[in-house]
Structures are given as structure tokens and as C-alpha cells.
Amino acid sequence: MLWKDSLREMKPYKPGKSIKEVLNQYQLEKVVKLASNENPYGPAPSAKKLLDEGTIEIEMYPDGNASSLRKKIARKLNVNEDSLLFGGGSDEIIVMISRALLDSGKNTIMATPTFPQYAHNAKIDGAEIREVALVDGHHNLDGFLNVIDKDTSVIWLCSPNNPTGNLISSEALTTFLTKVPDNILVVLDEAYFEYITDPSYTNTIHLLKEYPNLIVLRTFSKAYGLAAFRIGYAIGNPEVISNLNKVRSPFNVTSAGQVLAEAALDDDEFIKECSLLNHEEMQRFIQYANANKLHIYDSEANFVLIEVPGNGDLASEKLLQQGFIVRSGEALGTPGYIRVTIGSENQNNGFFAAFDSLLADAQLLK
Ligand SMILES: Cc1ncc(COP(=O)(O)O)c(C=O)c1O
């Protein structure tokens, strides 16, 4: 077959092990997944209640305009309805941006390591990828400015960054935006926005008026606990949104995703509580790392990137044997580390006990 040239070097996405696979493979009674940064406290209660009532219409196509959800988010964020674009997770919005703006002859700039879907889609669309190494987990935005040229089409910023968790400060972001030519789309992926506790971080939505080349991505997969329903959205300039809408498939967001997301938006208290608990549990990870002299990145998300004794692959395999699924840093571009979703207090107690035995094994090998 006449496959796109760009696919030649690519491999299909390799999903991590599911809870069920790990249970069977290691003959475990319980497995805790701390690998995909889902919400350990479950879905937002209003969404769960709606789901339990079983009233979601399933024989009809979804509303292709997501009108009701659109209204509610527009009101909540104080933006126009035509500033919003919905996707099957923010993953699909990344696909739409790439499809609409990237092809051979264009280039796109991103940090490394960062969320891999930016590079993955740019590769498929044949664009040149310009990666700028993080500095201590932070985006090097001056480095970004240095590699911009007339063919730069999209810049990807991930804040908090996956996998390090570091935030781009509001000041650095604004300075950067003033320097980027306005014909380049700057994508600010805020998948973990609801977890940010840094008081100096200002809400980025107000920047959209001043910088029409900025687009902000958010998702219901993380703090809202709706990952299974695949719903994310972008907020941007109506003209940008209108162009992206040209590549959107007509019924891309499911009816269930739309109504559950709409219900979940009423659960501000739940989101606040999850963010607070996440912050408290994060302090335990920091204390654990410090007590064991392991480096840990400054995270404003619901995961941490923490150093392990030896190699990330081996450490995650050993943790897996004890029932904890985490992501090896080797696969994320941060060898010698693992990325761990911050779980509930109970889950984290178990994780620290499993990590203790990892440290004890490492001690024995010395
Ligand atoms: C930084 C970042 N962006 C986007 C996504 C995609 O999220 P979703 O497609 O579930 O909205 C993720 C998921 O892990 C992520 O970490």
C-alpha cells in the first residue's frame, strides 16, 4: 500500500499494562494504577449521579455543536461561545491543530521531554520538529525564540509540563507571547490546570484577548475524573477556532461525554477538594524523596517525576510486581526516574511501602 512516507519510521502507540493484565500476570489481589494521571477520587459526583440514573440518550447521534456544554463553559469562563472547540479528549484537539496547520515545509517547536502527542502528530503530518531541552524541568522559552523562523507554524507549551510537572510562570508566558510573531499559533496545554496551587499563577484565559494567536487546551479527563468519556476543549480566538472546526469530524464528542462534562461543571467543591488533597499528598512525596535523597521535580500537577535507584524500567517492573503501575522515565525521556500519579492517601501509603523495598534491594546490591 502507498502509506504516507512519514509513517515509515513510526510505531503504533503501545499502551501500558491494564490493571486486569497485571492482576493476572503477577497473581496479585490488588493493583493500583498510578500511570495515567487519572483522578484517584473518581468522577465528579454530579456526573456520577447522572450516569447512575441511566438517562443518557444513546440511540441518537450526539449534538455536533455540543451546544449545551458550550453555553455552560462560555458562561463559566466568560468567553464567547464561538471561542470554544470540543474534542474527544484534548488528544483530539492536538490532532486537529496538527492537521490544520502542519505539513512538510512547516516546522513546529516544543520542549523535550514533553507530552509526546505534539511530536507524534507533527510527524504524521510531515512537519519538521524542533525540540528545545527543558532546563531543570522548565521550558526554555528563550531557546524557543531562537529556533523560530518564517516556516514556524505551531508552538506547543505544556504547563504544568508532562512528565516533569513544572509550571511556566505567568510572567515568563506573557513575556514570551509578546515576542512570538502573531502568525504562529501558540498552544498552551493546561491539562492539569485544576491542580495548580502556585498563587502567582494567573488564569490564562484573560490573555486570549491580547494574543489572538494563543489557544488554551483543557480537559475533563484529569481533575473532573471523566477520562473514559474522552472530552476536552480549546479556548481561542473565534477565527482560529473556526479554522480548526473545518477539520473536526461532525460528531466527535459523545453525548455521554457532553452531558457528564456539563454536570461535572457544577462540582466546584469537588474539584477544590481534589486539588487540596493532591497538594497535601504531594507534600508526602516531596518529604519521602528528600528523606531518601532522591531528586523530585517541582510539580504543580497530579503526578511527580521522582528519581529511582538505578534504571526506571527496572524500578517500574519491581513496583509492578508489588501491584503499582507507574511510568518508567526511560520511556518518557527522563532515564533514572519514574512518573507516578499522586494517588489517595491509602494508595500512596502502599506505594511508599513498595518503594521502600526497592530502596532496600538497591542497598543490598551495593
Ligand atoms: C499534557 C497532556 N495533554 C493532553 C493530554 C490528553 O488528555 P485527554 O485526551 O484525556 O484530554 C494528557 C493526558 O495525559 C496530558 O498529560
Short mmCIF file of C-alpha atoms and ligand atoms in Angstrom, two decimals:
data_model
loop_
_atom_site.label_atom_id
_atom_site.label_comp_id
_atom_site.label_asym_id
_atom_site.label_seq_id
_atom_site.Cartn_x
_atom_site.Cartn_y
_atom_site.Cartn_z
CA MET A 1 0.00 0.00 0.00
CA LEU A 2 1.04 3.56 -0.57
CA TRP A 3 1.43 4.62 3.05
CA LYS A 4 2.47 8.17 3.87
CA ASP A 5 6.28 8.44 3.95
CA SER A 6 6.01 9.87 7.45
CA LEU A 7 4.64 6.56 8.81
CA ARG A 8 7.71 4.60 7.74
CA GLU A 9 9.71 5.17 10.94
CA MET A 10 6.72 5.27 13.28
CA LYS A 11 5.35 2.64 15.63
CA PRO A 12 1.77 2.29 16.86
CA TYR A 13 1.09 3.61 20.37
CA LYS A 14 1.99 0.95 22.91
CA PRO A 15 -0.46 1.16 25.80
CA GLY A 16 0.74 0.44 29.32
CA LYS A 17 -0.45 -2.68 31.10
CA SER A 18 -4.05 -2.62 32.26
CA ILE A 19 -4.99 -3.37 35.88
CA LYS A 20 -6.53 -6.67 34.75
CA GLU A 21 -3.37 -7.78 32.90
CA VAL A 22 -1.18 -7.01 35.91
CA LEU A 23 -3.55 -8.81 38.29
CA ASN A 24 -3.34 -11.94 36.15
CA GLN A 25 0.33 -11.78 35.25
CA TYR A 26 1.61 -11.32 38.81
CA GLN A 27 -1.15 -13.23 40.64
CA LEU A 28 -1.96 -10.17 42.72
CA GLU A 29 -5.11 -9.46 44.70
CA LYS A 30 -5.00 -5.73 44.21
CA VAL A 31 -3.40 -3.42 41.68
CA VAL A 32 -3.18 0.36 41.86
CA LYS A 33 -2.71 2.27 38.61
CA LEU A 34 -0.63 5.39 39.10
CA ALA A 35 0.41 5.67 35.47
CA SER A 36 -2.02 7.89 33.56
CA ASN A 37 -2.74 10.77 35.95
CA GLU A 38 -6.40 9.98 36.38
CA ASN A 39 -8.34 11.22 39.41
CA PRO A 40 -7.90 8.74 42.32
CA TYR A 41 -11.09 10.11 43.91
CA GLY A 42 -13.23 9.07 40.97
CA PRO A 43 -15.53 11.17 38.80
CA ALA A 44 -17.15 14.44 39.82
CA PRO A 45 -20.24 13.43 41.90
CA SER A 46 -22.83 15.20 39.70
CA ALA A 47 -21.54 13.30 36.66
CA LYS A 48 -21.57 10.01 38.56
CA LYS A 49 -25.17 10.63 39.69
CA LEU A 50 -26.28 11.31 36.14
CA LEU A 51 -24.54 8.20 34.88
CA ASP A 52 -26.16 6.07 37.60
CA GLU A 53 -29.60 7.39 36.66
CA GLY A 54 -29.04 5.82 33.23
CA THR A 55 -30.91 8.57 31.36
CA ILE A 56 -28.28 9.31 28.74
CA GLU A 57 -29.71 9.10 25.23
CA ILE A 58 -27.75 6.50 23.27
CA GLU A 59 -29.60 5.74 20.04
CA MET A 60 -29.19 9.26 18.61
CA TYR A 61 -26.06 10.93 17.25
CA PRO A 62 -24.55 13.46 19.63
CA ASP A 63 -25.14 17.19 19.26
CA GLY A 64 -22.27 18.03 16.89
CA ASN A 65 -22.10 21.54 18.27
CA ALA A 66 -22.09 20.48 21.93
CA SER A 67 -24.45 23.45 22.37
CA SER A 68 -25.49 23.00 25.96
CA LEU A 69 -21.99 22.28 27.25
CA ARG A 70 -20.67 25.12 25.10
CA LYS A 71 -23.09 27.57 26.74
CA LYS A 72 -22.14 26.47 30.20
CA ILE A 73 -18.36 26.67 29.69
CA ALA A 74 -18.67 30.01 27.89
CA ARG A 75 -20.58 31.39 30.86
CA LYS A 76 -18.17 29.91 33.37
CA LEU A 77 -15.07 31.27 31.63
CA ASN A 78 -16.71 34.47 30.49
CA VAL A 79 -15.83 33.90 26.82
CA ASN A 80 -17.93 33.86 23.66
CA GLU A 81 -19.42 30.55 22.63
CA ASP A 82 -17.58 30.70 19.31
CA SER A 83 -14.27 30.77 21.22
CA LEU A 84 -14.70 27.09 22.12
CA LEU A 85 -13.78 23.90 20.32
CA PHE A 86 -14.52 20.42 21.67
CA GLY A 87 -12.60 17.23 21.10
CA GLY A 88 -12.53 13.56 22.01
CA GLY A 89 -10.12 14.41 24.80
CA SER A 90 -7.60 17.19 24.33
CA ASP A 91 -5.74 14.48 22.39
CA GLU A 92 -8.13 15.02 19.50
CA ILE A 93 -7.70 18.78 19.63
CA ILE A 94 -3.94 18.25 19.27
CA VAL A 95 -4.71 16.14 16.18
CA MET A 96 -6.95 18.90 14.76
CA ILE A 97 -4.32 21.59 15.30
CA SER A 98 -1.67 19.46 13.67
CA ARG A 99 -3.87 18.53 10.75
CA ALA A 100 -4.95 22.13 10.12
CA LEU A 101 -1.54 23.79 10.43
CA LEU A 102 1.28 21.32 9.91
CA ASP A 103 2.68 19.73 6.78
CA SER A 104 6.01 19.34 5.05
CA GLY A 105 7.76 22.68 4.68
CA LYS A 106 6.48 23.86 8.07
CA ASN A 107 8.15 23.42 11.42
CA THR A 108 6.82 23.17 14.93
CA ILE A 109 8.54 23.86 18.26
CA MET A 110 8.11 22.09 21.57
CA ALA A 111 10.03 21.23 24.72
CA THR A 112 11.73 17.90 25.27
CA PRO A 113 10.64 15.91 27.13
CA THR A 114 7.02 16.93 26.96
CA PHE A 115 3.65 15.37 26.11
CA PRO A 116 4.52 13.08 23.18
CA GLN A 117 1.35 13.63 21.13
CA TYR A 118 2.58 17.01 19.84
CA ALA A 119 5.59 15.42 18.11
CA HIS A 120 3.66 12.29 17.18
CA ASN A 121 1.04 14.21 15.18
CA ALA A 122 3.54 16.64 13.70
CA LYS A 123 5.48 13.62 12.41
CA ILE A 124 2.39 12.13 10.78
CA ASP A 125 1.68 15.47 9.11
CA GLY A 126 5.25 15.66 7.79
CA ALA A 127 6.37 18.81 9.65
CA GLU A 128 9.87 19.37 10.95
CA ILE A 129 10.04 19.04 14.73
CA ARG A 130 12.24 21.44 16.66
CA GLU A 131 12.72 20.32 20.25
CA VAL A 132 14.14 22.58 22.93
CA ALA A 133 15.53 20.82 26.00
CA LEU A 134 13.95 21.61 29.36
CA VAL A 135 16.15 23.31 31.93
CA ASP A 136 15.61 21.71 35.36
CA GLY A 137 12.20 20.58 34.17
CA HIS A 138 11.22 24.06 32.92
CA HIS A 139 10.52 25.23 29.39
CA ASN A 140 13.46 27.20 28.00
CA LEU A 141 11.38 29.86 26.27
CA ASP A 142 14.40 31.86 25.09
CA GLY A 143 15.53 28.66 23.40
CA PHE A 144 12.12 28.50 21.69
CA LEU A 145 12.51 32.08 20.41
CA ASN A 146 15.95 31.23 19.00
CA VAL A 147 14.61 28.49 16.72
CA ILE A 148 11.58 30.33 15.32
CA ASP A 149 11.81 31.11 11.61
CA LYS A 150 9.43 32.06 8.79
CA ASP A 151 8.21 28.45 8.46
CA THR A 152 7.31 28.00 12.13
CA SER A 153 3.62 27.27 12.31
CA VAL A 154 2.80 25.93 15.79
CA ILE A 155 4.48 26.25 19.19
CA TRP A 156 3.45 23.80 21.91
CA LEU A 157 3.68 24.78 25.56
CA CYS A 158 2.70 22.29 28.22
CA SER A 159 2.04 23.83 31.62
CA PRO A 160 2.25 22.04 34.00
CA ASN A 161 4.57 20.04 31.79
CA ASN A 162 4.10 16.31 31.42
CA PRO A 163 6.30 14.49 32.58
CA THR A 164 8.12 16.94 34.88
CA GLY A 165 5.08 18.76 36.33
CA ASN A 166 6.79 22.17 36.19
CA LEU A 167 4.73 25.25 35.52
CA ILE A 168 5.54 28.04 33.07
CA SER A 169 5.25 31.15 35.23
CA SER A 170 2.66 33.75 34.23
CA GLU A 171 5.43 36.31 33.82
CA ALA A 172 7.53 34.08 31.54
CA LEU A 173 4.46 33.21 29.49
CA THR A 174 3.44 36.83 28.93
CA THR A 175 6.98 37.89 28.04
CA PHE A 176 7.17 35.01 25.58
CA LEU A 177 3.84 35.88 23.95
CA THR A 178 4.93 39.46 23.34
CA LYS A 179 7.93 38.16 21.38
CA VAL A 180 6.33 35.45 19.25
CA PRO A 181 5.24 36.57 15.75
CA ASP A 182 1.45 36.69 15.63
CA ASN A 183 1.16 34.35 12.64
CA ILE A 184 2.38 31.43 14.80
CA LEU A 185 -0.23 29.53 16.82
CA VAL A 186 0.89 29.14 20.44
CA VAL A 187 -0.84 26.17 22.06
CA LEU A 188 -0.91 26.23 25.83
CA ASP A 189 -1.84 22.76 27.04
CA GLU A 190 -3.29 23.09 30.54
CA ALA A 191 -4.49 19.53 31.03
CA TYR A 192 -3.62 19.81 34.73
CA PHE A 193 -4.90 23.37 35.21
CA GLU A 194 -7.25 22.50 38.09
CA TYR A 195 -4.36 21.17 40.19
CA ILE A 196 -2.25 24.33 40.05
CA THR A 197 -1.81 25.85 43.52
CA ASP A 198 1.00 28.33 42.84
CA PRO A 199 -0.58 31.63 43.95
CA SER A 200 1.45 33.63 41.43
CA TYR A 201 -0.16 31.78 38.50
CA THR A 202 -2.85 33.91 36.90
CA ASN A 203 -5.66 32.48 34.85
CA THR A 204 -4.53 32.42 31.23
CA ILE A 205 -7.96 32.97 29.65
CA HIS A 206 -7.60 36.75 30.00
CA LEU A 207 -4.52 36.59 27.72
CA LEU A 208 -6.63 35.43 24.78
CA LYS A 209 -7.97 38.92 24.06
CA GLU A 210 -4.50 40.38 23.86
CA TYR A 211 -2.91 37.45 21.99
CA PRO A 212 -5.27 36.12 19.30
CA ASN A 213 -2.59 33.58 18.28
CA LEU A 214 -2.89 31.84 21.68
CA ILE A 215 -5.09 28.79 22.22
CA VAL A 216 -5.58 27.10 25.60
CA LEU A 217 -6.36 23.37 25.94
CA ARG A 218 -8.21 21.92 28.93
CA THR A 219 -9.69 18.54 29.66
CA PHE A 220 -12.30 16.70 31.71
CA SER A 221 -10.00 13.65 31.92
CA LYS A 222 -7.96 14.68 34.93
CA ALA A 223 -9.44 16.57 37.90
CA TYR A 224 -13.04 16.06 36.68
CA GLY A 225 -12.47 12.30 36.61
CA LEU A 226 -14.10 11.67 33.21
CA ALA A 227 -11.16 10.16 31.29
CA ALA A 228 -13.27 7.25 29.99
CA PHE A 229 -15.66 9.63 28.21
CA ARG A 230 -12.93 11.40 26.22
CA ILE A 231 -13.78 15.05 26.37
CA GLY A 232 -11.50 18.06 26.17
CA TYR A 233 -11.80 21.58 24.83
CA ALA A 234 -9.88 24.52 23.48
CA ILE A 235 -10.46 28.21 24.12
CA GLY A 236 -9.16 30.55 21.45
CA ASN A 237 -9.78 33.33 19.02
CA PRO A 238 -13.04 32.68 17.07
CA GLU A 239 -11.19 32.85 13.74
CA VAL A 240 -8.67 30.21 14.88
CA ILE A 241 -11.48 28.07 16.29
CA SER A 242 -13.43 28.39 13.05
CA ASN A 243 -10.47 27.14 11.00
CA LEU A 244 -9.88 24.23 13.37
CA ASN A 245 -13.57 23.37 13.10
CA LYS A 246 -13.01 22.67 9.39
CA VAL A 247 -11.00 19.55 10.26
CA ARG A 248 -13.25 18.36 13.12
CA SER A 249 -15.37 15.33 12.39
CA PRO A 250 -19.10 16.09 12.78
CA PHE A 251 -19.94 14.00 15.86
CA ASN A 252 -16.55 13.87 17.52
CA VAL A 253 -17.71 14.25 21.13
CA THR A 254 -20.08 11.65 22.52
CA SER A 255 -23.47 12.53 24.02
CA ALA A 256 -22.43 10.95 27.31
CA GLY A 257 -19.23 12.98 27.35
CA GLN A 258 -21.17 16.18 26.75
CA VAL A 259 -23.84 15.71 29.40
CA LEU A 260 -21.47 14.31 32.01
CA ALA A 261 -19.00 17.15 31.49
CA GLU A 262 -21.83 19.64 31.78
CA ALA A 263 -22.96 18.09 35.07
CA ALA A 264 -19.40 17.94 36.37
CA LEU A 265 -19.00 21.69 35.90
CA ASP A 266 -21.33 22.14 38.89
CA ASP A 267 -18.87 20.35 41.15
CA ASP A 268 -16.52 23.20 42.01
CA GLU A 269 -16.29 21.97 45.60
CA PHE A 270 -15.20 18.51 44.46
CA ILE A 271 -12.52 19.99 42.19
CA LYS A 272 -11.27 22.21 45.03
CA GLU A 273 -11.18 19.23 47.39
CA CYS A 274 -9.29 17.04 44.87
CA SER A 275 -6.77 19.80 44.29
CA LEU A 276 -6.29 20.26 48.04
CA LEU A 277 -5.87 16.54 48.71
CA ASN A 278 -3.49 16.31 45.76
CA HIS A 279 -1.43 19.14 47.21
CA GLU A 280 -1.32 17.51 50.66
CA GLU A 281 -0.32 14.14 49.23
CA MET A 282 2.28 15.85 47.03
CA GLN A 283 3.99 17.11 50.20
CA ARG A 284 4.34 13.49 51.34
CA PHE A 285 6.05 12.60 48.05
CA ILE A 286 8.43 15.54 48.48
CA GLN A 287 9.19 14.53 52.08
CA TYR A 288 9.72 10.92 51.02
CA ALA A 289 12.09 11.94 48.23
CA ASN A 290 14.02 14.30 50.50
CA ALA A 291 14.29 11.73 53.29
CA ASN A 292 15.72 9.23 50.82
CA LYS A 293 17.92 11.73 48.98
CA LEU A 294 16.09 11.21 45.69
CA HIS A 295 15.59 14.05 43.27
CA ILE A 296 12.00 15.05 42.63
CA TYR A 297 10.83 17.73 40.18
CA ASP A 298 8.67 20.66 41.34
CA SER A 299 5.23 19.58 40.21
CA GLU A 300 2.02 21.60 40.00
CA ALA A 301 0.13 18.65 38.53
CA ASN A 302 -1.28 15.40 39.94
CA PHE A 303 1.89 13.43 39.30
CA VAL A 304 5.55 13.58 40.25
CA LEU A 305 8.72 12.65 38.45
CA ILE A 306 10.96 11.05 41.04
CA GLU A 307 14.44 9.57 40.86
CA VAL A 308 14.82 5.83 41.40
CA PRO A 309 17.83 3.77 42.39
CA GLY A 310 19.22 2.57 39.04
CA ASN A 311 17.08 2.36 35.99
CA GLY A 312 13.45 3.49 35.54
CA ASP A 313 12.44 0.35 33.61
CA LEU A 314 13.71 -1.96 36.34
CA ALA A 315 12.20 0.14 39.12
CA SER A 316 8.78 0.22 37.44
CA GLU A 317 8.93 -3.53 36.83
CA LYS A 318 9.67 -4.12 40.53
CA LEU A 319 6.84 -1.81 41.55
CA LEU A 320 4.56 -3.64 39.13
CA GLN A 321 5.37 -6.93 40.83
CA GLN A 322 4.08 -5.32 44.02
CA GLY A 323 0.91 -4.10 42.38
CA PHE A 324 1.78 -0.48 41.46
CA ILE A 325 1.65 0.57 37.81
CA VAL A 326 3.81 3.65 37.17
CA ARG A 327 5.53 5.03 34.04
CA SER A 328 9.23 4.43 33.55
CA GLY A 329 11.22 7.59 32.88
CA GLU A 330 13.16 5.61 30.28
CA ALA A 331 10.06 5.70 28.08
CA LEU A 332 9.44 9.40 28.78
CA GLY A 333 12.88 10.83 28.04
CA THR A 334 13.89 11.05 31.70
CA PRO A 335 16.00 7.95 32.40
CA GLY A 336 16.61 7.03 36.03
CA TYR A 337 13.19 8.38 37.04
CA ILE A 338 9.61 7.19 37.23
CA ARG A 339 6.46 9.26 36.81
CA VAL A 340 3.90 8.48 39.48
CA THR A 341 0.33 9.74 39.67
CA ILE A 342 -0.38 11.08 43.14
CA GLY A 343 -2.97 8.68 44.50
CA SER A 344 -5.22 8.78 47.53
CA GLU A 345 -3.62 8.61 50.99
CA ASN A 346 -4.11 4.86 51.13
CA GLN A 347 -2.76 4.25 47.65
CA ASN A 348 0.28 6.39 48.40
CA ASN A 349 0.94 4.53 51.68
CA GLY A 350 1.11 1.34 49.65
CA PHE A 351 3.30 2.98 47.04
CA PHE A 352 5.81 4.24 49.64
CA ALA A 353 5.99 0.76 51.20
CA ALA A 354 6.68 -0.74 47.75
CA PHE A 355 9.29 1.93 47.07
CA ASP A 356 10.91 1.16 50.45
CA SER A 357 11.54 -2.37 49.30
CA LEU A 358 13.01 -1.03 46.06
CA LEU A 359 15.42 1.04 48.12
CA ALA A 360 16.22 -1.92 50.37
CA ASP A 361 17.03 -4.08 47.29
CA ALA A 362 19.28 -1.32 45.94
CA GLN A 363 21.07 -1.18 49.29
CA LEU A 364 21.71 -4.94 49.18
CA LEU A 365 23.24 -4.65 45.69
CA LYS A 366 25.75 -2.04 46.85
C1 LIG B 1 -0.27 17.31 28.95
C2 LIG B 1 -1.39 16.49 28.45
N1 LIG B 1 -2.14 16.94 27.45
C3 LIG B 1 -3.16 16.24 26.97
C4 LIG B 1 -3.48 15.01 27.48
C5 LIG B 1 -4.61 14.25 26.86
O1 LIG B 1 -5.68 14.22 27.69
P1 LIG B 1 -7.14 13.86 27.18
O2 LIG B 1 -7.02 13.49 25.73
O3 LIG B 1 -7.58 12.74 28.02
O4 LIG B 1 -7.93 15.12 27.36
C6 LIG B 1 -2.74 14.48 28.52
C7 LIG B 1 -3.04 13.14 29.07
O5 LIG B 1 -2.32 12.55 29.79
C8 LIG B 1 -1.66 15.24 29.02
O6 LIG B 1 -0.89 14.78 30.01
#
